[in-house]
Amino acid sequence: MPRLSLVVALLFALAATAVGAQPAPTELPGLAYDVEFFPGTEYDDSIPTQQEILGFRAGDRAAFPAEIERALRVWDEASPRTRLVEYAESYEGRSLYYMIVTSPENMARLDEIKNGMARLADPRGLDDAEAERLLASLPVPAWLAYSIHGDETSGSDGALAVLYHLTAGLDSSVVELLENVVVLIDPMMNPDGRHRFLQQIAEHRAAAPNVDDQSLLHSGYWPWGRGNHYHFDLNRDWILGVNPETRGRIRAAAEWHPLLFVDAHEMGSQDTYLFAPAREPRNPHFPSRRAHWASVFARQQSEAFDRYHWLYYTGEWNEGWYPGYSDSWGEFRGAVGILYEQARIAEDAVLRPEGTLMTYREATHHQAVSSLANLQTLERNADALLAEFLAEKRRAVSPSGPYADRTFAVLPTDNRTRLAGFLDQMELQGFEVYVTERELAGRSGVDQLGRRFTARTLPAGTLLIPNRQPEAYLLATMLEFDRPMPPDYLERERSSVVRGDGTTIYDVTTWNLTMMHGLDALTLDGDLPAEAVRYRHPEMPQPAADGPIVAWVIDGVDDASVAAAARLMEQGVQVRVARREFELDGTTYTRGSLLLLPVDNAVAPVDLATTLATTAGDLGLAVSTVSTGLGEGDLPDIGGGHFALLERPRIALVGRGYVSTTDYGAIWHALDTRLGIRHSQLDIDALSYTDLRRYNVVVLPHLSYGGLPAR
């Protein structure tokens, strides 16, 4: 008998023995988790349960985005305590919602509550009598957000459990909570990533449960589900606002000025459960009382976990420095921010080091209990938290407060795209921006490199952003040029590294938004100058032609000129680029400027003038016309060798394998949405038999490890 056949026979025999010896899947010790999430609660029979809507209980398995939406819609229709709000749409066309849950009495005056919170959030001109009336009459808003990373799924299923409990619960504890709190639940922050990951899990589901966390059933595969459609990490996007999910969420949450901001995540499968507060360093722009309240919430959350003998910890990670996380963004705006990290179980259960099983349903239970515990802490301390919220906002706008006598200045630039990107961030965050219409002399302050000046003149058109405004805390940390970490912390960090214990720093440690946009900026001493006026977007100048048009020109000083070239070539337009500075009709243009010549486009498949106007308008670019091809002096003429005809790029973007998903996604996003140019996505493991001659540009993002496969 051939040896291979003998091996196969032995494997079959072993398999048959194993099948006979092992318990049936449902008999695996610890696999069943039938604990009630909120035991003893009486529920309204007229409100359908999740089991009745979806056919399974919260945590029996992870709900797909479409299933979560179905449950939201049913509960919204069934209960006078709920109102469903759509706040954004993902790249893949999935809706993002938050559900308002509060008493019917509060529901009838939602606009009044929202306006009252806005008045406290901007207390300029608010007298004491009106402030006291608002403090006495307003319920407090809480924003609970779940599963911003699509492959950290238990948060969203915990949200469903909390939603049903608050929507249908008849106990006095639920009724009273909703009289005092407006609960705003964002149950699914990343529907595209969640759907992708759950589809991967479904592809690997077997007849018997799998408790090995290294299995594809628990991990998924490239590009996993952490990011959104373009693989952006949405939990790093709160100050940048690149993605539609983030942009809609910032606007929605900011309208409510929540006093509690929960952000539910997952971490390594062999871990336990962590929640706030994080360890030092803490960003000094967090309001001063935030550390006190973090301890209050943590104490009561731990009590809720102790009742079940669940394991948890606090203070062993860093996430209190960077303002771009969900909970930290909420803290800078006035909330108590609380992070959850549940040990990740994607399906069934995971075998833990001590030999026990943690089920997905138990993980979901952890998230639900945490949420309710935090809401109850908020309710107990609502009066104090609301009063402190007002006090913090008054400090932010006070002429004698910590943010008085400082103004950020952004100097004028001809690069409209860079300036527009920065201004978009300021507008998205609700910051107040001004501009000076004439020169301002004798200003003191520091530049982006920390160099002090004493008598600088600011040109007309300088943007001025006073730090003294309602969102001063967030504004300060977003725009400061350099905020060094405390020396004592850096000393401890160095000691840890030297001892071989590794770094204690978790993630982003420094940022500078004006430098990121390539803008020259200053920090000025003093408050907003009296000459400043509120900034208004200028109208785009339109090209004017008094004679024959020899060429249309887009100045290369603007970053978007590259996108214009790509989009025009995609439409069949011939585009030239200037290899050096030139001057035509008395106007000087930079190297890299684009020229569109009628003679080049005599047989173009589109109307040149219309296509150019539309493309430039979409990108916010100015277009000039020139009536002569003769350059001034020894500057180049249009017919010479300094105006090269561009070749349409044929781009291949390499992914999969060990390619970094975030690098890949950022490049894909830039090609797709910024440049607007067609490209092919290739599998790195298939390059050896791919015909690369079809492409004139091949983009290889960062490789996590390893190199290109051998040809």
XYZ file of C-alpha atoms in Angstrom:
711
model
C 0.000 0.000 0.000
C 1.448 3.439 -0.877
C 2.455 5.436 2.181
C 0.077 8.332 1.329
C -2.910 5.986 1.371
C -1.907 4.686 4.786
C -1.694 8.233 6.160
C -5.096 9.073 4.743
C -6.596 5.934 6.240
C -5.143 6.777 9.649
C -6.533 10.314 9.470
C -9.978 8.983 8.659
C -9.756 6.548 11.544
C -8.652 9.262 13.967
C -11.387 11.558 12.748
C -14.020 8.886 13.261
C -12.713 8.188 16.770
C -12.653 11.911 17.603
C -16.170 12.411 16.373
C -17.402 9.577 18.508
C -15.509 10.732 21.600
C -16.225 14.451 21.562
C -19.431 16.017 22.906
C -21.928 17.426 20.452
C -21.367 21.113 19.641
C -24.108 22.287 21.970
C -22.532 20.325 24.821
C -19.253 22.271 24.851
C -18.857 23.442 28.457
C -19.588 27.132 28.785
C -20.895 27.597 25.233
C -24.449 28.357 26.316
C -24.898 31.779 27.939
C -28.505 32.217 28.985
C -28.023 34.944 31.578
C -30.628 37.712 31.342
C -29.054 41.037 30.436
C -31.217 43.109 32.791
C -32.801 40.564 35.122
C -36.136 41.292 36.752
C -37.104 44.066 34.358
C -40.738 44.221 33.234
C -41.156 45.050 29.547
C -44.007 46.445 27.470
C -45.479 43.539 25.480
C -46.491 45.903 22.672
C -42.832 46.602 21.859
C -41.400 43.734 19.770
C -38.285 42.055 21.136
C -35.163 41.602 19.050
C -35.980 37.898 18.892
C -39.366 38.719 17.359
C -37.873 41.175 14.858
C -34.683 39.386 13.799
C -35.155 35.808 14.976
C -32.298 35.819 17.507
C -31.505 37.468 20.824
C -28.933 40.192 21.362
C -25.527 38.521 21.237
C -26.614 35.131 19.906
C -24.653 36.216 16.854
C -23.529 39.525 15.386
C -26.304 41.368 13.563
C -25.648 42.549 10.012
C -26.119 46.270 9.297
C -29.392 45.640 7.478
C -30.695 43.710 10.506
C -29.728 46.515 12.879
C -31.533 49.012 10.660
C -34.627 46.792 10.608
C -34.742 46.667 14.422
C -34.270 50.430 14.676
C -37.156 51.087 12.329
C -39.505 48.711 14.138
C -38.753 50.227 17.557
C -39.060 53.727 16.159
C -42.540 52.930 14.900
C -43.597 51.039 18.020
C -42.613 53.389 20.841
C -43.438 56.991 21.826
C -40.013 57.107 23.517
C -37.990 56.909 20.290
C -37.098 58.959 17.257
C -34.759 57.668 14.541
C -32.441 60.211 12.878
C -30.384 59.497 9.757
C -27.203 61.558 9.937
C -24.982 60.294 7.092
C -24.588 57.815 4.281
C -21.514 55.625 3.868
C -19.484 55.290 0.678
C -21.330 52.049 -0.056
C -24.720 53.701 0.354
C -25.595 52.442 3.840
C -27.429 54.829 6.138
C -26.010 55.814 9.515
C -28.482 56.559 12.297
C -28.735 57.635 15.848
C -31.793 56.822 17.913
C -33.161 59.328 20.404
C -34.641 57.567 23.450
C -36.263 59.650 26.168
C -39.598 60.157 27.916
C -42.613 61.140 25.782
C -42.647 64.499 27.609
C -39.040 65.199 26.650
C -39.708 63.927 23.133
C -42.358 66.639 22.739
C -39.806 69.357 23.448
C -36.644 68.084 21.776
C -36.002 71.356 19.957
C -36.333 73.260 23.218
C -33.844 70.912 24.898
C -31.386 71.134 22.030
C -31.624 74.928 21.942
C -31.227 75.116 25.713
C -28.038 73.061 25.600
C -26.744 75.277 22.785
C -27.395 78.325 24.941
C -25.382 76.856 27.817
C -22.638 75.842 25.383
C -22.263 79.472 24.253
C -22.934 81.520 27.403
C -21.940 84.883 25.935
C -24.755 87.214 26.941
C -26.458 84.580 29.101
C -27.611 86.190 32.352
C -27.717 84.334 35.661
C -31.502 84.099 35.811
C -31.755 82.471 32.399
C -28.843 80.168 33.213
C -30.533 79.002 36.413
C -33.787 78.360 34.558
C -31.983 76.212 31.996
C -30.005 74.309 34.613
C -33.210 73.512 36.483
C -35.307 72.493 33.469
C -33.043 70.634 31.027
C -32.591 66.867 30.931
C -28.987 65.984 30.096
C -27.957 64.479 26.732
C -25.822 61.318 26.523
C -24.209 60.087 23.282
C -23.486 56.337 23.204
C -21.545 55.196 20.139
C -20.646 51.640 19.172
C -18.300 49.673 16.906
C -16.483 52.370 14.950
C -14.151 49.553 13.908
C -16.259 47.203 11.819
C -14.588 44.015 13.069
C -15.198 44.947 16.728
C -18.770 43.834 16.592
C -20.120 43.272 20.128
C -20.681 46.981 20.762
C -23.419 47.230 18.155
C -25.186 44.167 19.501
C -24.891 45.607 23.003
C -26.490 48.773 21.639
C -29.486 46.742 20.456
C -29.890 45.295 23.948
C -29.744 48.760 25.523
C -32.169 50.170 22.967
C -34.783 47.520 23.688
C -34.330 47.893 27.448
C -34.846 51.662 27.308
C -37.592 51.521 24.710
C -39.722 48.816 26.332
C -38.693 48.798 30.004
C -41.530 49.621 32.427
C -39.557 49.650 35.679
C -39.348 52.929 37.561
C -35.560 52.972 37.098
C -35.981 53.085 33.311
C -38.862 55.571 33.388
C -37.036 57.967 35.710
C -33.795 57.717 33.762
C -35.577 58.757 30.566
C -37.223 61.672 32.347
C -33.798 63.033 33.255
C -31.660 61.955 30.302
C -31.982 62.242 26.524
C -30.185 59.092 25.369
C -28.677 59.315 21.879
C -27.539 55.905 20.636
C -25.331 55.619 17.547
C -25.442 51.828 17.260
C -23.295 51.215 14.191
C -20.623 53.774 13.336
C -19.052 51.813 10.480
C -21.677 49.830 8.556
C -19.455 49.168 5.519
C -16.651 47.653 7.588
C -19.095 45.685 9.714
C -20.849 44.198 6.693
C -17.534 43.244 5.086
C -16.288 41.552 8.244
C -19.502 39.672 9.001
C -19.589 38.394 5.434
C -16.050 37.067 5.932
C -17.149 35.381 9.157
C -20.185 33.851 7.469
C -17.926 32.371 4.769
C -16.009 30.442 7.442
C -18.916 29.318 9.628
C -18.899 25.569 10.174
C -21.346 23.022 11.573
C -19.545 22.913 14.917
C -18.493 25.939 16.990
C -14.871 27.042 16.708
C -13.283 28.500 19.841
C -9.781 29.142 18.448
C -9.301 32.902 18.123
C -6.659 32.384 15.416
C -9.248 30.836 13.115
C -10.494 32.817 10.142
C -13.907 32.479 11.749
C -12.737 35.013 14.342
C -10.119 37.044 12.473
C -11.408 37.471 8.923
C -8.919 38.268 6.172
C -7.450 41.171 4.169
C -8.692 43.905 4.203
C -10.601 42.803 7.346
C -13.375 45.005 8.644
C -11.648 47.550 10.837
C -11.827 50.421 8.368
C -14.614 51.806 6.224
C -14.956 51.362 2.473
C -11.585 53.023 1.821
C -10.090 51.323 4.911
C -9.802 54.547 6.911
C -9.600 54.131 10.665
C -12.627 56.250 11.555
C -11.495 56.500 15.174
C -8.602 58.712 14.062
C -10.778 60.996 11.928
C -12.557 63.210 14.466
C -10.393 66.309 13.976
C -9.709 65.674 10.283
C -13.236 64.948 9.062
C -12.211 63.173 5.860
C -15.007 60.624 5.637
C -18.793 61.056 5.311
C -19.428 58.890 8.370
C -17.284 61.219 10.491
C -18.590 64.431 8.999
C -22.208 63.517 9.596
C -21.449 62.266 13.098
C -19.573 65.427 14.128
C -22.473 67.614 13.062
C -25.054 65.350 14.711
C -23.294 64.992 18.070
C -22.277 68.650 18.206
C -25.933 69.719 17.950
C -26.684 68.043 21.267
C -23.638 68.986 23.381
C -23.740 65.653 25.235
C -22.431 65.400 28.801
C -21.536 61.706 28.386
C -19.751 60.294 25.340
C -19.313 56.508 25.272
C -17.154 54.801 22.644
C -17.469 50.983 22.622
C -14.626 48.926 21.089
C -12.993 45.506 21.238
C -9.380 44.419 21.777
C -7.387 41.160 21.804
C -9.374 37.997 22.351
C -7.245 36.843 25.302
C -7.723 40.118 27.179
C -10.617 41.004 29.544
C -12.425 44.371 29.565
C -11.074 47.864 30.013
C -12.769 51.180 30.566
C -11.804 54.740 31.452
C -9.864 56.432 32.870
C -6.684 55.977 30.855
C -3.272 56.563 32.385
C -1.167 59.683 32.029
C -0.299 61.680 30.079
C -3.584 63.504 29.808
C -3.931 66.376 27.385
C -3.843 69.600 29.465
C -6.712 71.060 27.425
C -9.191 68.598 28.894
C -11.358 70.575 31.335
C -9.872 70.340 34.804
C -12.682 68.370 36.507
C -12.746 65.621 33.896
C -10.355 63.378 35.843
C -12.653 63.540 38.886
C -15.691 62.487 36.900
C -13.787 59.712 35.123
C -13.138 58.172 38.535
C -16.787 58.519 39.583
C -18.023 56.762 36.442
C -15.328 54.071 36.690
C -16.232 53.275 40.301
C -19.883 52.704 39.480
C -19.100 50.789 36.302
C -16.813 48.501 38.301
C -19.598 47.885 40.807
C -21.845 46.730 37.957
C -19.136 44.305 36.763
C -18.378 43.039 40.263
C -21.975 41.854 40.628
C -21.273 39.354 37.829
C -17.666 38.597 38.914
C -16.443 39.838 35.536
C -12.799 40.788 35.040
C -11.869 44.343 34.026
C -9.170 46.984 34.416
C -8.526 50.698 33.988
C -5.489 52.944 33.596
C -3.171 50.619 31.636
C -3.154 52.337 28.255
C -2.737 55.782 26.677
C -5.530 57.469 24.756
C -5.937 60.768 26.563
C -3.626 62.851 24.420
C -4.748 62.860 20.779
C -8.041 64.740 20.145
C -9.038 62.642 17.139
C -10.554 59.687 19.012
C -14.299 59.474 19.550
C -14.328 59.792 23.331
C -11.509 62.370 23.523
C -13.262 64.569 20.935
C -16.361 64.397 23.115
C -14.356 65.321 26.219
C -12.830 68.418 24.633
C -16.355 69.570 23.811
C -17.668 69.139 27.345
C -18.582 65.468 27.873
C -17.246 62.784 30.163
C -15.591 60.515 27.599
C -15.511 56.779 28.296
C -13.797 54.123 26.203
C -14.811 50.447 26.358
C -12.547 47.654 25.093
C -14.103 44.192 25.246
C -12.075 41.040 24.536
C -12.948 40.246 20.944
C -15.111 37.246 20.087
C -16.404 37.283 16.545
C -18.492 34.108 16.609
C -19.628 31.449 19.094
C -16.985 31.673 21.829
C -13.227 31.913 22.415
C -11.147 29.569 24.545
C -9.314 31.618 27.165
C -5.939 30.920 28.850
C -7.581 29.650 32.042
C -9.470 27.042 29.991
C -12.890 28.686 30.132
C -14.980 29.891 27.235
C -16.193 33.455 26.749
C -19.178 33.561 24.425
C -20.173 36.289 22.037
C -23.391 36.739 23.979
C -21.457 37.337 27.213
C -19.256 39.894 25.421
C -22.417 41.641 24.263
C -23.745 41.548 27.829
C -20.595 43.323 29.050
C -21.167 46.168 26.595
C -24.842 46.515 27.541
C -24.209 46.513 31.303
C -21.440 49.099 30.883
C -23.760 51.377 28.940
C -26.590 51.216 31.438
C -24.200 51.719 34.373
C -22.799 54.874 32.758
C -26.283 56.211 32.030
C -27.298 55.671 35.634
C -24.169 57.485 36.861
C -24.979 60.357 34.549
C -28.525 60.516 35.877
C -27.368 60.556 39.520
C -24.924 63.378 38.855
C -26.860 65.291 36.180
C -27.229 68.539 38.112
C -23.547 68.769 39.006
C -22.369 67.826 35.512
C -24.673 70.342 33.841
C -23.515 73.121 36.174
C -19.878 72.250 35.488
C -20.545 72.201 31.740
C -21.768 75.792 31.956
C -18.826 76.797 34.161
C -16.355 75.298 31.665
C -17.947 77.162 28.780
C -17.887 80.409 30.751
C -14.168 79.940 31.368
C -13.676 79.311 27.660
C -15.212 82.667 26.648
C -14.081 84.754 29.614
C -11.732 87.714 28.955
C -9.843 86.605 32.060
C -10.037 82.877 31.300
C -7.254 80.485 30.285
C -7.858 81.042 26.544
C -7.913 84.830 26.505
C -5.095 86.797 24.883
C -4.266 84.219 22.211
C -5.216 84.269 18.536
C -4.163 81.880 15.791
C -3.311 83.523 12.446
C -3.098 81.816 9.041
C -1.314 83.876 6.428
C -2.775 84.369 2.936
C -1.915 81.927 0.163
C -2.698 81.551 -3.531
C -3.181 77.831 -2.968
C -6.961 77.914 -2.639
C -7.250 74.160 -2.138
C -4.993 74.069 0.912
C -6.788 76.999 2.474
C -10.199 75.551 1.639
C -9.290 72.233 3.268
C -8.248 73.983 6.464
C -11.318 76.206 6.509
C -13.523 73.186 5.950
C -12.127 71.625 9.124
C -12.741 74.814 11.069
C -16.315 75.085 9.809
C -17.025 71.396 10.472
C -15.934 71.765 14.095
C -17.980 74.941 14.548
C -15.017 77.244 15.167
C -15.348 80.982 14.632
C -12.982 82.314 11.952
C -12.288 85.957 11.129
C -10.208 87.782 8.530
C -8.434 91.101 8.396
C -9.245 93.294 5.397
C -6.154 95.485 5.799
C -2.610 95.194 7.104
C -2.118 94.881 10.847
C 1.259 96.105 12.095
C 3.212 95.579 15.298
C 1.972 92.112 16.221
C 3.896 89.835 18.610
C 3.770 86.072 19.023
C 5.496 82.868 17.890
C 5.772 81.074 14.553
C 5.324 77.378 13.819
C 8.916 76.632 14.833
C 8.532 78.340 18.206
C 10.503 81.462 17.274
C 9.270 84.621 18.989
C 8.660 87.878 17.070
C 7.733 91.278 18.459
C 6.683 93.578 15.619
C 5.328 91.650 12.654
C 2.967 93.026 10.028
C 0.099 90.775 8.981
C -1.019 91.197 5.369
C -4.619 91.815 4.427
C -6.467 88.546 4.039
C -4.887 86.904 7.104
C -7.269 84.489 8.820
C -7.680 85.092 12.549
C -9.051 82.446 14.901
C -9.430 83.609 18.506
C -8.827 80.882 21.050
C -11.365 82.574 23.327
C -14.607 81.079 21.987
C -17.082 78.410 23.104
C -15.092 75.426 21.781
C -11.799 76.793 23.099
C -10.608 73.488 24.574
C -10.858 71.551 21.308
C -9.636 74.503 19.257
C -6.517 74.887 21.396
C -5.427 71.291 21.030
C -6.200 71.222 17.300
C -4.242 74.366 16.432
C -1.381 74.601 18.912
C 1.941 74.236 17.114
C 3.581 72.189 19.846
C 2.221 70.753 23.055
C 5.089 68.871 24.765
C 4.316 65.947 26.995
C 5.055 66.445 30.705
C 8.765 65.942 31.531
C 8.016 63.496 34.353
C 6.025 61.313 31.979
C 8.766 61.388 29.339
C 11.275 60.352 32.002
C 9.117 57.369 32.949
C 8.700 56.497 29.281
C 12.463 56.584 28.721
C 13.051 54.397 31.768
C 10.541 51.864 30.497
C 12.242 51.667 27.112
C 15.740 51.468 28.598
C 14.667 48.645 30.952
C 13.404 46.720 27.942
C 9.767 46.946 28.995
C 8.840 48.749 25.798
C 6.996 51.970 25.127
C 3.962 53.053 27.107
C 2.768 55.373 24.337
C -0.185 54.012 22.451
C -0.669 56.129 19.360
C -0.502 59.651 17.939
C 1.604 61.984 20.077
C 1.847 65.165 18.046
C -0.028 66.991 15.280
C -0.175 70.437 13.723
C -3.087 71.111 11.397
C -1.705 74.224 9.734
C 1.549 72.442 8.911
C -0.449 69.454 7.677
C -2.134 71.708 5.124
C 1.167 73.399 4.242
C -0.021 76.787 5.503
C 2.114 79.454 7.163
C 0.635 80.244 10.561
C 1.395 82.191 13.717
C 0.196 82.284 17.295
C -0.418 85.928 18.209
C -0.348 87.470 21.631
C -3.594 89.203 22.471
C -7.247 88.800 21.727
C -8.976 89.209 18.389
C -8.108 92.587 16.800
C -11.012 95.008 16.541
C -10.401 95.322 12.787
C -11.229 91.638 12.147
C -14.490 90.652 10.469
C -16.171 87.248 10.201
C -14.778 85.232 7.326
C -16.986 84.687 4.286
C -16.073 82.435 1.390
C -15.109 84.579 -1.630
C -16.725 84.080 -4.991
C -14.665 82.273 -7.601
C -13.395 84.628 -10.348
C -14.629 83.738 -13.810
C -12.341 83.778 -16.861
C -12.756 86.789 -19.125
C -11.656 86.701 -22.761
C -11.478 89.909 -24.813
C -9.968 88.334 -27.884
C -9.066 85.026 -29.446
C -8.279 82.274 -26.935
C -4.883 80.743 -27.559
C -4.981 78.751 -24.316
C -6.788 78.308 -21.035
C -4.477 78.239 -18.007
C -4.863 76.781 -14.516
C -2.095 78.026 -12.255
C -0.054 75.200 -10.767
C 0.238 77.047 -7.464
C -2.945 75.254 -6.413
C -2.694 71.593 -5.380
C -5.976 70.822 -7.123
C -4.391 71.559 -10.506
C -3.088 67.962 -10.435
C -6.635 66.663 -9.956
C -7.812 68.936 -12.776
C -5.252 67.451 -15.148
C -6.251 63.902 -14.208
C -9.980 64.526 -14.565
C -9.630 66.353 -17.861
C -7.492 63.581 -19.350
C -10.076 61.059 -18.172
C -12.567 62.889 -20.395
C -10.306 62.784 -23.418
C -8.872 66.309 -23.149
C -5.243 66.919 -24.122
C -3.402 68.790 -21.353
C 0.021 70.420 -21.296
C 2.103 71.224 -18.226
C 4.645 74.026 -17.848
C 8.156 72.882 -16.986
C 9.156 76.342 -15.810
C 7.625 79.651 -14.780
C 6.154 81.683 -17.658
C 4.382 84.969 -18.345
C 1.607 85.485 -20.892
C -0.618 88.539 -21.355
C 1.169 90.204 -18.453
C 0.349 87.460 -15.924
C 3.000 85.232 -14.370
C 2.249 81.539 -13.811
C 4.183 78.985 -11.770
C 6.000 75.914 -12.934
C 3.477 73.042 -13.065
C 0.650 75.178 -14.452
C -1.750 73.506 -16.893
C -2.455 74.725 -20.419
C -5.323 73.596 -22.602
C -4.893 74.553 -26.227
C -7.723 74.534 -28.765
C -5.267 73.298 -31.372
C -4.478 70.217 -29.251
C -8.159 69.462 -28.797
C -9.570 69.997 -32.262
C -10.993 66.460 -32.224
C -11.669 66.188 -28.482
C -14.771 64.112 -27.636
C -16.155 66.908 -25.424
C -16.780 70.638 -25.638
C -13.515 72.013 -24.289
C -14.773 75.249 -22.700
C -17.742 73.597 -20.996
C -15.748 70.625 -19.732
C -13.016 72.872 -18.393
C -15.484 75.157 -16.621
C -17.269 72.221 -14.995
C -14.087 70.480 -13.881
C -12.476 73.636 -12.525
C -15.696 74.618 -10.787
C -15.949 71.237 -9.058
C -12.410 71.678 -7.756
C -12.708 75.357 -6.838
C -10.046 76.377 -9.338
C -9.709 79.664 -11.179
C -9.196 79.511 -14.963
C -7.452 82.219 -16.982
C -7.422 82.790 -20.727
C -4.504 84.037 -22.787
C -4.703 85.599 -26.217
C -1.067 85.196 -27.243
C 1.473 82.403 -27.117
C 4.419 84.783 -26.946
C 6.198 84.806 -23.592
C 7.654 88.004 -22.169
C 11.394 88.494 -22.664
C 13.241 85.198 -22.541
C 10.361 83.419 -20.847
C 9.018 80.445 -22.803
C 6.546 80.626 -25.667
C 3.681 78.161 -25.878
C 5.033 76.408 -28.947
C 8.423 75.692 -27.354
C 9.724 72.726 -25.423
C 8.753 73.977 -21.978
C 5.087 72.990 -22.351
C 4.962 69.195 -22.340
C 1.943 67.237 -23.485
C 0.885 64.907 -20.684
C 0.203 61.221 -21.177
C -2.921 59.892 -19.513
C -1.838 57.762 -16.549
C -2.760 54.094 -16.577
C -2.505 53.272 -12.899
C -2.307 49.966 -11.055
C -2.634 49.920 -7.268
C -1.227 46.832 -5.582
C -3.010 45.374 -2.567
C -3.714 42.265 -0.488
C -0.976 40.040 0.922
C 1.076 42.021 3.461
C 0.107 45.418 2.043
C -0.884 47.919 4.743
C -4.649 48.365 4.511
C -4.538 51.965 5.762
C -1.838 53.009 3.270
C -3.648 51.181 0.493
C -6.955 52.781 1.438
C -5.539 56.311 1.633
C -3.988 55.966 -1.842
C -7.167 54.413 -3.221
C -9.220 57.257 -1.737
C -6.893 59.868 -3.247
C -7.030 58.278 -6.699
C -10.759 57.741 -6.558
C -12.121 60.875 -4.894
C -9.381 63.518 -5.031
C -7.915 62.866 -8.465
C -10.997 61.177 -9.889
C -8.985 58.935 -12.194
C -9.562 55.351 -13.196
C -7.167 52.705 -11.932
C -6.880 48.944 -11.540
C -6.461 47.147 -8.224
C -4.050 44.219 -8.398
C -3.347 41.317 -6.075
C 0.295 41.345 -4.934
C 0.369 37.546 -4.930
C -0.668 37.503 -8.597
C 1.942 39.975 -9.878
C 4.190 37.224 -11.238
C 1.613 36.349 -13.875
C 0.014 39.785 -14.373
C 0.680 41.728 -17.595
C 2.111 44.947 -16.152
C 2.707 46.416 -19.622
C -0.861 47.726 -19.535
C 0.123 50.314 -16.907
C 2.523 53.226 -16.915
C 2.206 53.784 -13.148
C 2.316 50.983 -10.563
C 1.729 52.037 -6.952
C 2.987 49.722 -4.200
C 1.855 50.855 -0.722
C 3.793 50.106 2.436
C 4.279 46.403 3.188
C 3.688 45.416 6.804
C 6.534 42.928 6.428
C 8.125 40.863 3.706
C 8.782 41.955 0.160
C 7.517 41.437 -3.351
C 6.882 37.822 -4.308
C 9.562 36.188 -6.430
C 8.778 36.279 -10.126
